[in-house]
N, CA, C and O atoms as CSV, one atom per row, in Angstrom:
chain,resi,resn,atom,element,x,y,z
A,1,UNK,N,N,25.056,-16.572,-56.613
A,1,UNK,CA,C,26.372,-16.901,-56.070
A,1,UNK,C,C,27.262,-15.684,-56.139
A,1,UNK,O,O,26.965,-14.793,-56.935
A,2,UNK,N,N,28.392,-15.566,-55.327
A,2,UNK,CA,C,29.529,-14.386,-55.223
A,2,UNK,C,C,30.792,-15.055,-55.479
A,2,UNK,O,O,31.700,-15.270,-54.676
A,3,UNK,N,N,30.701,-15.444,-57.084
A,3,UNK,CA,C,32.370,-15.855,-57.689
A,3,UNK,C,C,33.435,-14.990,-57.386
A,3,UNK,O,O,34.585,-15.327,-57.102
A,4,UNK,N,N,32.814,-13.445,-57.494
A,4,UNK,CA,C,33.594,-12.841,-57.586
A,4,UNK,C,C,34.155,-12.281,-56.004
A,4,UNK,O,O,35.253,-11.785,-55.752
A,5,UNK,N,N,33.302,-12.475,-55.301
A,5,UNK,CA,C,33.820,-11.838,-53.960
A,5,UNK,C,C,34.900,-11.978,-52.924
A,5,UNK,O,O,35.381,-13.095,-53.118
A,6,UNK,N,N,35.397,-11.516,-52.121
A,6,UNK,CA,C,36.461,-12.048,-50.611
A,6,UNK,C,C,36.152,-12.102,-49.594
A,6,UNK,O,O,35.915,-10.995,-49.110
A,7,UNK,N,N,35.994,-13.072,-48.834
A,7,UNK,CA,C,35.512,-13.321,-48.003
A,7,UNK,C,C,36.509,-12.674,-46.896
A,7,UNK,O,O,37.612,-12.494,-47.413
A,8,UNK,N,N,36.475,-12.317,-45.707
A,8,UNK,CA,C,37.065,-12.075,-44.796
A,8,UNK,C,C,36.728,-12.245,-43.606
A,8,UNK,O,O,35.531,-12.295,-43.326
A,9,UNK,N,N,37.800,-12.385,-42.539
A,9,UNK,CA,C,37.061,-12.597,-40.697
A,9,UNK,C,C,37.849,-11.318,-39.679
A,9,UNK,O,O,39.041,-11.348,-39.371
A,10,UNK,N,N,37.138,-10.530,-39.380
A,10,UNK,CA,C,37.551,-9.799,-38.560
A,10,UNK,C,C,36.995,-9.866,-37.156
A,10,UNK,O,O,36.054,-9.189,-36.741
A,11,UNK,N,N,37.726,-10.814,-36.431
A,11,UNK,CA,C,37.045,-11.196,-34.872
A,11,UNK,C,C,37.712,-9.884,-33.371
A,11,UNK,O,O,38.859,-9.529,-33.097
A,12,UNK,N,N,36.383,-9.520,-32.747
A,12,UNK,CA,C,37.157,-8.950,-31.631
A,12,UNK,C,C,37.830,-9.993,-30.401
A,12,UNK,O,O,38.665,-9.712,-29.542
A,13,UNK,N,N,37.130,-11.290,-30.672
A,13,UNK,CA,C,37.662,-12.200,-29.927
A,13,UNK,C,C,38.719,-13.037,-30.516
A,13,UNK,O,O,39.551,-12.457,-31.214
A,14,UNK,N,N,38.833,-14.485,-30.325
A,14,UNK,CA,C,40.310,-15.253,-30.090
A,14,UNK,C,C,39.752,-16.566,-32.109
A,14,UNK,O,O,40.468,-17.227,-32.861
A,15,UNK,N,N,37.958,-16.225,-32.100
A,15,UNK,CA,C,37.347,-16.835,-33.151
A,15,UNK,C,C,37.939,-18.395,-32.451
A,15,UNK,O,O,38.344,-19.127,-33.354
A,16,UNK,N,N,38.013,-18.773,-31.612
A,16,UNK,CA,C,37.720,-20.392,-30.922
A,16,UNK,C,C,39.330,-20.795,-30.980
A,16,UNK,O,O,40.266,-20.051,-31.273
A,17,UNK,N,N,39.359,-21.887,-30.692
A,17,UNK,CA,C,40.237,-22.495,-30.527
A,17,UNK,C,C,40.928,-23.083,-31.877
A,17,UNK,O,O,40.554,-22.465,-32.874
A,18,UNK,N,N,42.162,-24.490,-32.234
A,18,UNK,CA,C,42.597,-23.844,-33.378
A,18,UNK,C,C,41.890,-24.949,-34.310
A,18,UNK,O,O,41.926,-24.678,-35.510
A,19,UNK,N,N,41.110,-26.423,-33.871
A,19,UNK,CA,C,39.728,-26.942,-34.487
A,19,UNK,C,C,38.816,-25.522,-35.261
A,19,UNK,O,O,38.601,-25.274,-36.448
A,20,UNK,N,N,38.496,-24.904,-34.201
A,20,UNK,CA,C,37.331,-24.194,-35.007
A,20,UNK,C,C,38.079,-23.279,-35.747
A,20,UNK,O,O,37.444,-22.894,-36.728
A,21,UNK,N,N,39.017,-22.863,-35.662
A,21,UNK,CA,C,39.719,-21.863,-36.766
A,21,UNK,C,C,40.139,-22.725,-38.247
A,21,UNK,O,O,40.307,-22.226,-39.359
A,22,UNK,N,N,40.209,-23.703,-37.978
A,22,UNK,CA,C,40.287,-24.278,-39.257
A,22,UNK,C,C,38.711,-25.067,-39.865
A,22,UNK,O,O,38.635,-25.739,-40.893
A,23,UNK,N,N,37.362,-24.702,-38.748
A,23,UNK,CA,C,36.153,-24.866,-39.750
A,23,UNK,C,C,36.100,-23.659,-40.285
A,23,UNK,O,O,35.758,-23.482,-41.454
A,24,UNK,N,N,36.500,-22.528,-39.323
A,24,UNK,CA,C,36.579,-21.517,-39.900
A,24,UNK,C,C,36.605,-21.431,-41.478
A,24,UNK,O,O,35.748,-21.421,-42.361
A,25,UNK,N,N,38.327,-21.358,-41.410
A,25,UNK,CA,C,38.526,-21.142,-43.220
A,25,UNK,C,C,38.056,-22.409,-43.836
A,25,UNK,O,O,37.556,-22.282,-44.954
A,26,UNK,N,N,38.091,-23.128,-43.534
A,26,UNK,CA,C,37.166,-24.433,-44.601
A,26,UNK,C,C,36.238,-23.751,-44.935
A,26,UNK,O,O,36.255,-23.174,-46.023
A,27,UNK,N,N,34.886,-23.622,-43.818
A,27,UNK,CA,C,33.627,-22.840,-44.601
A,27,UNK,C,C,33.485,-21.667,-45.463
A,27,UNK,O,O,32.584,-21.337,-46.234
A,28,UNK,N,N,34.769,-21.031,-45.092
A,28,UNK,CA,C,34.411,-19.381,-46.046
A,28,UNK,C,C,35.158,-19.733,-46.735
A,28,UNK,O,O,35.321,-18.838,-47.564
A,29,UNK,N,N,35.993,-20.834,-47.013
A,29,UNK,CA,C,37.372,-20.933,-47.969
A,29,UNK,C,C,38.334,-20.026,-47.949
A,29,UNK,O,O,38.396,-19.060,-48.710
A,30,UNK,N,N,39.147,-20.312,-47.046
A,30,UNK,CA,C,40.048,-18.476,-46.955
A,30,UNK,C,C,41.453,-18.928,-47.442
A,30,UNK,O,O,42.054,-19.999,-47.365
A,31,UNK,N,N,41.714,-17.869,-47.904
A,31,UNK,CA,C,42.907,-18.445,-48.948
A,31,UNK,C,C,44.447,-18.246,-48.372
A,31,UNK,O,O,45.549,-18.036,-48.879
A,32,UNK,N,N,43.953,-18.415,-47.111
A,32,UNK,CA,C,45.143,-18.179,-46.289
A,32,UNK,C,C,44.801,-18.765,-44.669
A,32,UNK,O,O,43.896,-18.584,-43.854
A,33,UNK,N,N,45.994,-19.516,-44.716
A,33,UNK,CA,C,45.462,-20.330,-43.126
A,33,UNK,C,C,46.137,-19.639,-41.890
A,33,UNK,O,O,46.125,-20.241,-40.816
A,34,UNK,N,N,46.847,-18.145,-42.007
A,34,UNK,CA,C,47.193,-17.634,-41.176
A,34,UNK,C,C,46.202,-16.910,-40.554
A,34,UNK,O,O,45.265,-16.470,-41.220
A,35,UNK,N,N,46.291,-16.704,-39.226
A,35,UNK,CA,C,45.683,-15.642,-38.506
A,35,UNK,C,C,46.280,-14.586,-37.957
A,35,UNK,O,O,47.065,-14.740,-37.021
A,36,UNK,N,N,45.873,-12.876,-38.672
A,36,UNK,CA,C,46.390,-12.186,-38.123
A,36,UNK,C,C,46.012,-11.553,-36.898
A,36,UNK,O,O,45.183,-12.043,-36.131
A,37,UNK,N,N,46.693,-10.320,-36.674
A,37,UNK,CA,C,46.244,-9.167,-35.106
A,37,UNK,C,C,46.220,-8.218,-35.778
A,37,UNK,O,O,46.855,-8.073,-36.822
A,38,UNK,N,N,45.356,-7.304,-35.187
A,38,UNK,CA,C,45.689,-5.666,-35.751
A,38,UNK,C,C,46.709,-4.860,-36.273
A,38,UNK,O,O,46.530,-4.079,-37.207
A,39,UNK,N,N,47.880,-5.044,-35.636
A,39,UNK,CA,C,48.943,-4.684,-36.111
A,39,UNK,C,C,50.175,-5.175,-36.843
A,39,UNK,O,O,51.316,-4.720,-36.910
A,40,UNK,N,N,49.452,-6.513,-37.503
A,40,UNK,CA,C,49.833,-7.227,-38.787
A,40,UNK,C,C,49.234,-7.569,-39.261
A,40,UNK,O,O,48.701,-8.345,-38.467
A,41,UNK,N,N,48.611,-7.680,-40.379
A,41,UNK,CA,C,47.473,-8.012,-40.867
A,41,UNK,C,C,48.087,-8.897,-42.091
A,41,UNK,O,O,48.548,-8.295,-43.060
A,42,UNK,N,N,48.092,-9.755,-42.070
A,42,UNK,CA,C,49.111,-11.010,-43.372
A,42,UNK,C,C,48.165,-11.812,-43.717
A,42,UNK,O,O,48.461,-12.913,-44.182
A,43,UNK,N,N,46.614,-11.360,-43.532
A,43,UNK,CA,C,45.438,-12.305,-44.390
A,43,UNK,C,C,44.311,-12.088,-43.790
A,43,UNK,O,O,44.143,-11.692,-42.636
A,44,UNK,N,N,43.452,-12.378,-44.665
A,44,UNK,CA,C,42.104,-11.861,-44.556
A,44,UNK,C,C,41.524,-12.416,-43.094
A,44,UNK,O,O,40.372,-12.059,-42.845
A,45,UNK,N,N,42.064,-13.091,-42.288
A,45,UNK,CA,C,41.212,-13.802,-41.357
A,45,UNK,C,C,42.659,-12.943,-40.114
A,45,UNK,O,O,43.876,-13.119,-40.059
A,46,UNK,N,N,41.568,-11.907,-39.197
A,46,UNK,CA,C,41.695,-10.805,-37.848
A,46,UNK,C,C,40.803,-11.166,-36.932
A,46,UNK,O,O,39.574,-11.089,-36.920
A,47,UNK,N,N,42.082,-11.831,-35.667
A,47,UNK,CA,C,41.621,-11.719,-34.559
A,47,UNK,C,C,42.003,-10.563,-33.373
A,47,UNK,O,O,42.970,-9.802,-33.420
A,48,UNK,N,N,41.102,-10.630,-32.424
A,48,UNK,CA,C,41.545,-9.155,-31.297
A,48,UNK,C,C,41.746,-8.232,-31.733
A,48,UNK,O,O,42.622,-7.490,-31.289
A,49,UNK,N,N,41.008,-7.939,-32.761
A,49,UNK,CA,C,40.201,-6.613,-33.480
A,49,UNK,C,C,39.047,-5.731,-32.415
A,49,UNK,O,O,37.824,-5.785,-32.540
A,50,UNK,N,N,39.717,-5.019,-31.482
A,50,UNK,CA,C,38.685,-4.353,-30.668
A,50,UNK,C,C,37.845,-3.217,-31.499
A,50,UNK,O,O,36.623,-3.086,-31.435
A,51,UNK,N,N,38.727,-2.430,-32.283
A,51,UNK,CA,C,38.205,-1.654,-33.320
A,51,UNK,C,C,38.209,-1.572,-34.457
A,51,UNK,O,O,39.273,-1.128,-34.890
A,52,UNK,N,N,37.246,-1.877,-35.424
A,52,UNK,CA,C,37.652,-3.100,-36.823
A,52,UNK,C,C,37.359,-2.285,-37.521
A,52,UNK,O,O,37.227,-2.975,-38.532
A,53,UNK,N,N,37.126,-1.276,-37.840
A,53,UNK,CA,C,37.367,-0.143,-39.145
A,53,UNK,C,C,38.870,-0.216,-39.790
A,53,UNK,O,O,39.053,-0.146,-41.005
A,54,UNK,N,N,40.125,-0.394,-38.650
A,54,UNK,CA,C,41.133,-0.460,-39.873
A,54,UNK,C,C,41.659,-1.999,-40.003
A,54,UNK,O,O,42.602,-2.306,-40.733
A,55,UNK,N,N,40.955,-2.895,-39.229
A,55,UNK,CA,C,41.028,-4.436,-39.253
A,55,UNK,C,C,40.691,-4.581,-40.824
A,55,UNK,O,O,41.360,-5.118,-41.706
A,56,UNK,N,N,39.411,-3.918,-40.895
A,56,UNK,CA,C,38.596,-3.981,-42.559
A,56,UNK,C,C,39.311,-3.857,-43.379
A,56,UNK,O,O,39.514,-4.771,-44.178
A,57,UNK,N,N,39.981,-2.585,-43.458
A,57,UNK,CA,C,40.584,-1.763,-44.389
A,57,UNK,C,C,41.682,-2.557,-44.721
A,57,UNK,O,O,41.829,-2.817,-45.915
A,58,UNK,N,N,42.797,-3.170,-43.600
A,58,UNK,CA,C,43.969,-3.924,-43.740
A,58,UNK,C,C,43.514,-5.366,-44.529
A,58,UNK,O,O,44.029,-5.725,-45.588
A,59,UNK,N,N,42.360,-6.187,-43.752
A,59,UNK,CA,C,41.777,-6.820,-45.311
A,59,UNK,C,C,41.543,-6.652,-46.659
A,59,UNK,O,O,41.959,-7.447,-47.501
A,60,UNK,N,N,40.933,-5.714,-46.900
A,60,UNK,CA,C,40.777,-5.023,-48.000
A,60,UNK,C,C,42.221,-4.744,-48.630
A,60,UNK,O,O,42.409,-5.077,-49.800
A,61,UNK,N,N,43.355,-4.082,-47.818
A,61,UNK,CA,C,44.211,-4.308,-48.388
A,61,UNK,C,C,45.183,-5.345,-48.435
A,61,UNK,O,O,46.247,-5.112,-49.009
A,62,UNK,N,N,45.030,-6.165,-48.054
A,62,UNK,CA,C,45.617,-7.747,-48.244
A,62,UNK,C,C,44.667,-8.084,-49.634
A,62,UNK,O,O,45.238,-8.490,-50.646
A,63,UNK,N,N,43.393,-7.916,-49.620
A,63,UNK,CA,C,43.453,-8.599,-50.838
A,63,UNK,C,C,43.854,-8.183,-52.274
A,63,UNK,O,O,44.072,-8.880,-53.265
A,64,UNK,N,N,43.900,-6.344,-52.028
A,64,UNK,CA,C,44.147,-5.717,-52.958
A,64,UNK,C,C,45.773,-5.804,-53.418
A,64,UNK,O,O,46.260,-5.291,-54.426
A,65,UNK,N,N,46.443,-6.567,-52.432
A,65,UNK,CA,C,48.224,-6.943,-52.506
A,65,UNK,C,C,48.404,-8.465,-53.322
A,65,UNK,O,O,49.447,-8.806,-53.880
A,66,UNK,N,N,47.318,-9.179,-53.267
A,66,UNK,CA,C,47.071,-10.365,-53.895
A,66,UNK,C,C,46.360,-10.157,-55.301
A,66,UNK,O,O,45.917,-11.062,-56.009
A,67,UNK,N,N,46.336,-8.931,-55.546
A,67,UNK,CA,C,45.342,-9.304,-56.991
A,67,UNK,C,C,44.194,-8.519,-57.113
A,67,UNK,O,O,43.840,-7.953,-58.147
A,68,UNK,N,N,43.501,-8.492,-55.809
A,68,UNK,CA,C,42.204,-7.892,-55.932
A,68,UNK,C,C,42.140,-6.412,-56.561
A,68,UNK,O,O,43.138,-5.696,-56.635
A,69,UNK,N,N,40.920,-6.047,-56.985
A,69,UNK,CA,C,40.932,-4.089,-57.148
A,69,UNK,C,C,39.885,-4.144,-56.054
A,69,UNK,O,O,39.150,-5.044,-56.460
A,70,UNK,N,N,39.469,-3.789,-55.108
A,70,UNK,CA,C,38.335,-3.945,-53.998
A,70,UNK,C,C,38.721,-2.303,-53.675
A,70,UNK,O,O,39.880,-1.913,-53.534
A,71,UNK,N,N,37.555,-1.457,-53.589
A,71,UNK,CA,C,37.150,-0.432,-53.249
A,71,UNK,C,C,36.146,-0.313,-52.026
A,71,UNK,O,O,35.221,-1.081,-51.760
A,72,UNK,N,N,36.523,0.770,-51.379
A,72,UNK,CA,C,36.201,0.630,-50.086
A,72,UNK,C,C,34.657,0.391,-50.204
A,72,UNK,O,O,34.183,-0.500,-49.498
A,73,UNK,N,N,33.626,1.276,-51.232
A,73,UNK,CA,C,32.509,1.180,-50.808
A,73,UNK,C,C,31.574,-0.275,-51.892
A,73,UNK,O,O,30.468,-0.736,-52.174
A,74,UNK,N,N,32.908,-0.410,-52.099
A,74,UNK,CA,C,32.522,-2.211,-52.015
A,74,UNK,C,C,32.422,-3.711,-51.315
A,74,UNK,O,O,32.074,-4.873,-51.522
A,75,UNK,N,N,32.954,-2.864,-50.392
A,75,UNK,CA,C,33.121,-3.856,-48.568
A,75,UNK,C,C,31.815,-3.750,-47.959
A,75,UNK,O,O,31.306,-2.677,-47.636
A,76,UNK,N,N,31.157,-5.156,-47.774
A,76,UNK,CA,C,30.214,-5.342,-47.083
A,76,UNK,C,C,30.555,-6.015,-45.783
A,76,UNK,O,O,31.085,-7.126,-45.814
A,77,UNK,N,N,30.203,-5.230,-44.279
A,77,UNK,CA,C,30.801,-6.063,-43.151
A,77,UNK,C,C,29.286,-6.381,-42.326
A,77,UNK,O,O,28.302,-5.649,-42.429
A,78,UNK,N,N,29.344,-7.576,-41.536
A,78,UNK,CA,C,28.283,-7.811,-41.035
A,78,UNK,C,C,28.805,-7.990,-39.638
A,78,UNK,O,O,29.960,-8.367,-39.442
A,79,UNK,N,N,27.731,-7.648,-38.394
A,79,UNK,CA,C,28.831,-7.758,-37.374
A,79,UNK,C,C,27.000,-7.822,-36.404
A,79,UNK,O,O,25.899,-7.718,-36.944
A,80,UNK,N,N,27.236,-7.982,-35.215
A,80,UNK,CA,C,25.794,-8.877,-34.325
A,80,UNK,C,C,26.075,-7.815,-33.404
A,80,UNK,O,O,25.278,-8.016,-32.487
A,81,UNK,N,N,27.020,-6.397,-33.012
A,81,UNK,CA,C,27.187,-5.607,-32.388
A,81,UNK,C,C,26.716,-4.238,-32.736
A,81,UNK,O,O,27.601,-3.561,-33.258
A,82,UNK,N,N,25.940,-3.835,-32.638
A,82,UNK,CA,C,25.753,-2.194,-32.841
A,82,UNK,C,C,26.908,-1.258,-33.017
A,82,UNK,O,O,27.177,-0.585,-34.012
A,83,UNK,N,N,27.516,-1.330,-31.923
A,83,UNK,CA,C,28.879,-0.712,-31.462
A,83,UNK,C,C,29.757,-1.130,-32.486
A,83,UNK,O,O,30.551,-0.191,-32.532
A,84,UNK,N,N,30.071,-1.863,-33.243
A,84,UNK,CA,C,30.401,-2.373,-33.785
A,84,UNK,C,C,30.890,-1.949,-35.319
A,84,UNK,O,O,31.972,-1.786,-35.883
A,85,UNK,N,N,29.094,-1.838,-35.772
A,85,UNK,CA,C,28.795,-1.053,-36.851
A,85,UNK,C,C,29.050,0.300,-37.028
A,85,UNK,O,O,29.663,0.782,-37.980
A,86,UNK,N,N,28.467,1.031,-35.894
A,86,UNK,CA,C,28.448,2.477,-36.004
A,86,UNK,C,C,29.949,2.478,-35.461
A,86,UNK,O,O,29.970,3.515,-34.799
A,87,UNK,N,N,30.982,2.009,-35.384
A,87,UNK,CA,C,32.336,2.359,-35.707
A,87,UNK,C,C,32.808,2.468,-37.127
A,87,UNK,O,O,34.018,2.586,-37.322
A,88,UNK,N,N,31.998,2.441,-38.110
A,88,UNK,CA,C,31.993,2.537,-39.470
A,88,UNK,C,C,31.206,3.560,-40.037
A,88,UNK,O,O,31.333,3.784,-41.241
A,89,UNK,N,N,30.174,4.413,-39.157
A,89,UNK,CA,C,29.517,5.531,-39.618
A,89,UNK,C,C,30.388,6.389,-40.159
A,89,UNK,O,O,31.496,6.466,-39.627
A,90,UNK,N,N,30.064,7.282,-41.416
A,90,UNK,CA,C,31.285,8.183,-41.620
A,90,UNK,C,C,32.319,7.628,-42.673
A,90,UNK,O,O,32.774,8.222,-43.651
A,91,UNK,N,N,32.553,6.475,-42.284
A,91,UNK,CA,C,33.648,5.647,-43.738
A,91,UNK,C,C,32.928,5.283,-44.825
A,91,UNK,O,O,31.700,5.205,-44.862
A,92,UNK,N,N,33.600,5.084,-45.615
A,92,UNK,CA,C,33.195,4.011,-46.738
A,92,UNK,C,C,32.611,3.133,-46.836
A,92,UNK,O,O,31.740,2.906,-47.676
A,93,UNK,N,N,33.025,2.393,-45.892
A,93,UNK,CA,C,32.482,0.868,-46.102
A,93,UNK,C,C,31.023,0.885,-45.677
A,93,UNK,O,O,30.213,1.762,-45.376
A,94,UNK,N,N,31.017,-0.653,-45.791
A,94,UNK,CA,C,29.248,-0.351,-45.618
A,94,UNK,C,C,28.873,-1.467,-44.709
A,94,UNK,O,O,28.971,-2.655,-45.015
A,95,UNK,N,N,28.344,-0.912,-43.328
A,95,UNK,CA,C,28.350,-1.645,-42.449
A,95,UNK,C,C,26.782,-2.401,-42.131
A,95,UNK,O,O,25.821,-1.669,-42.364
A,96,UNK,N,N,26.536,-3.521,-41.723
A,96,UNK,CA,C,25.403,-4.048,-41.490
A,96,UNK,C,C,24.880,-4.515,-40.397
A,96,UNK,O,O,24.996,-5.740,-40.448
A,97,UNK,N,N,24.222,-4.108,-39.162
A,97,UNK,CA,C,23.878,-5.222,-38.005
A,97,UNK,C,C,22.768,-6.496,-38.679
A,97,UNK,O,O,21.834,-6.528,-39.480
A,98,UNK,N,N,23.459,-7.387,-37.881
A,98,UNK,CA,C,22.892,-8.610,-38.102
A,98,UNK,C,C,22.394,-9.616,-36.644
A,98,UNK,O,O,23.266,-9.401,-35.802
A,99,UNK,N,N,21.621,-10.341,-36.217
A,99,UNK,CA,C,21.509,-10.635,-34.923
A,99,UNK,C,C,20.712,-11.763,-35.096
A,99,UNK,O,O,19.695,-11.598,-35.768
A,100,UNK,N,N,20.950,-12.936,-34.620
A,100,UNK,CA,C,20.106,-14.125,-34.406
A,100,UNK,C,C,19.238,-13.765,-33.530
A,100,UNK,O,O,18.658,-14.840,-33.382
A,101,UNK,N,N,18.653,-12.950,-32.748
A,101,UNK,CA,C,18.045,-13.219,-31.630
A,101,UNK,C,C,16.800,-11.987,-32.040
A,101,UNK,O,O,15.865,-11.774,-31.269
């Protein structure tokens, strides 16, 4: 289990309508029922994130404004885009492709 971890959503899309935004945070438990944009970031859950390297980072620092100590190369992001990932080559964080298909 990850007691200790934060969950976060950084979507390049709209993440559904506002039903599924609230299975959303139900399933990951997000400790905040707001949804931000790139250029406010007021909780871990980012939508219309075209380029999510500082989507991440602004998570990361939302949680680090709540309490957290979270260091960058302690961010694990998973994302089903290539493009996606390798927008993180070079940083800290640590990026993962992932793909159902």
């Amino acid at each position: 289990a990850c007691g200790r971890c934060r969950i976060g959503i950084v979507s390049h899309g709209t993440a559904g309508g506002n039903t599924m935004k609230e299975i959303i945070r139900n399933v990951i438990g997000a400790p905040s029922d707001y949804w931000s944009t790139p250029g406010n970031i007021h909780s871990p859950l980012v939508i219309g994130c075209g380029y999510k390297p500082p989507c991440a980072k602004g998570v990361m620092d939302w949680y680090n404004r709540h309490g957290a100590s979270i260091r960058p190369w302690n961010v694990h992001l998973f994302d089903d885009k290539r493009s996606n990932v390798a927008a993180f080559y070079g940083s800290p964080f640590n990026a993962h492709h992932i793909s159902c298909a």
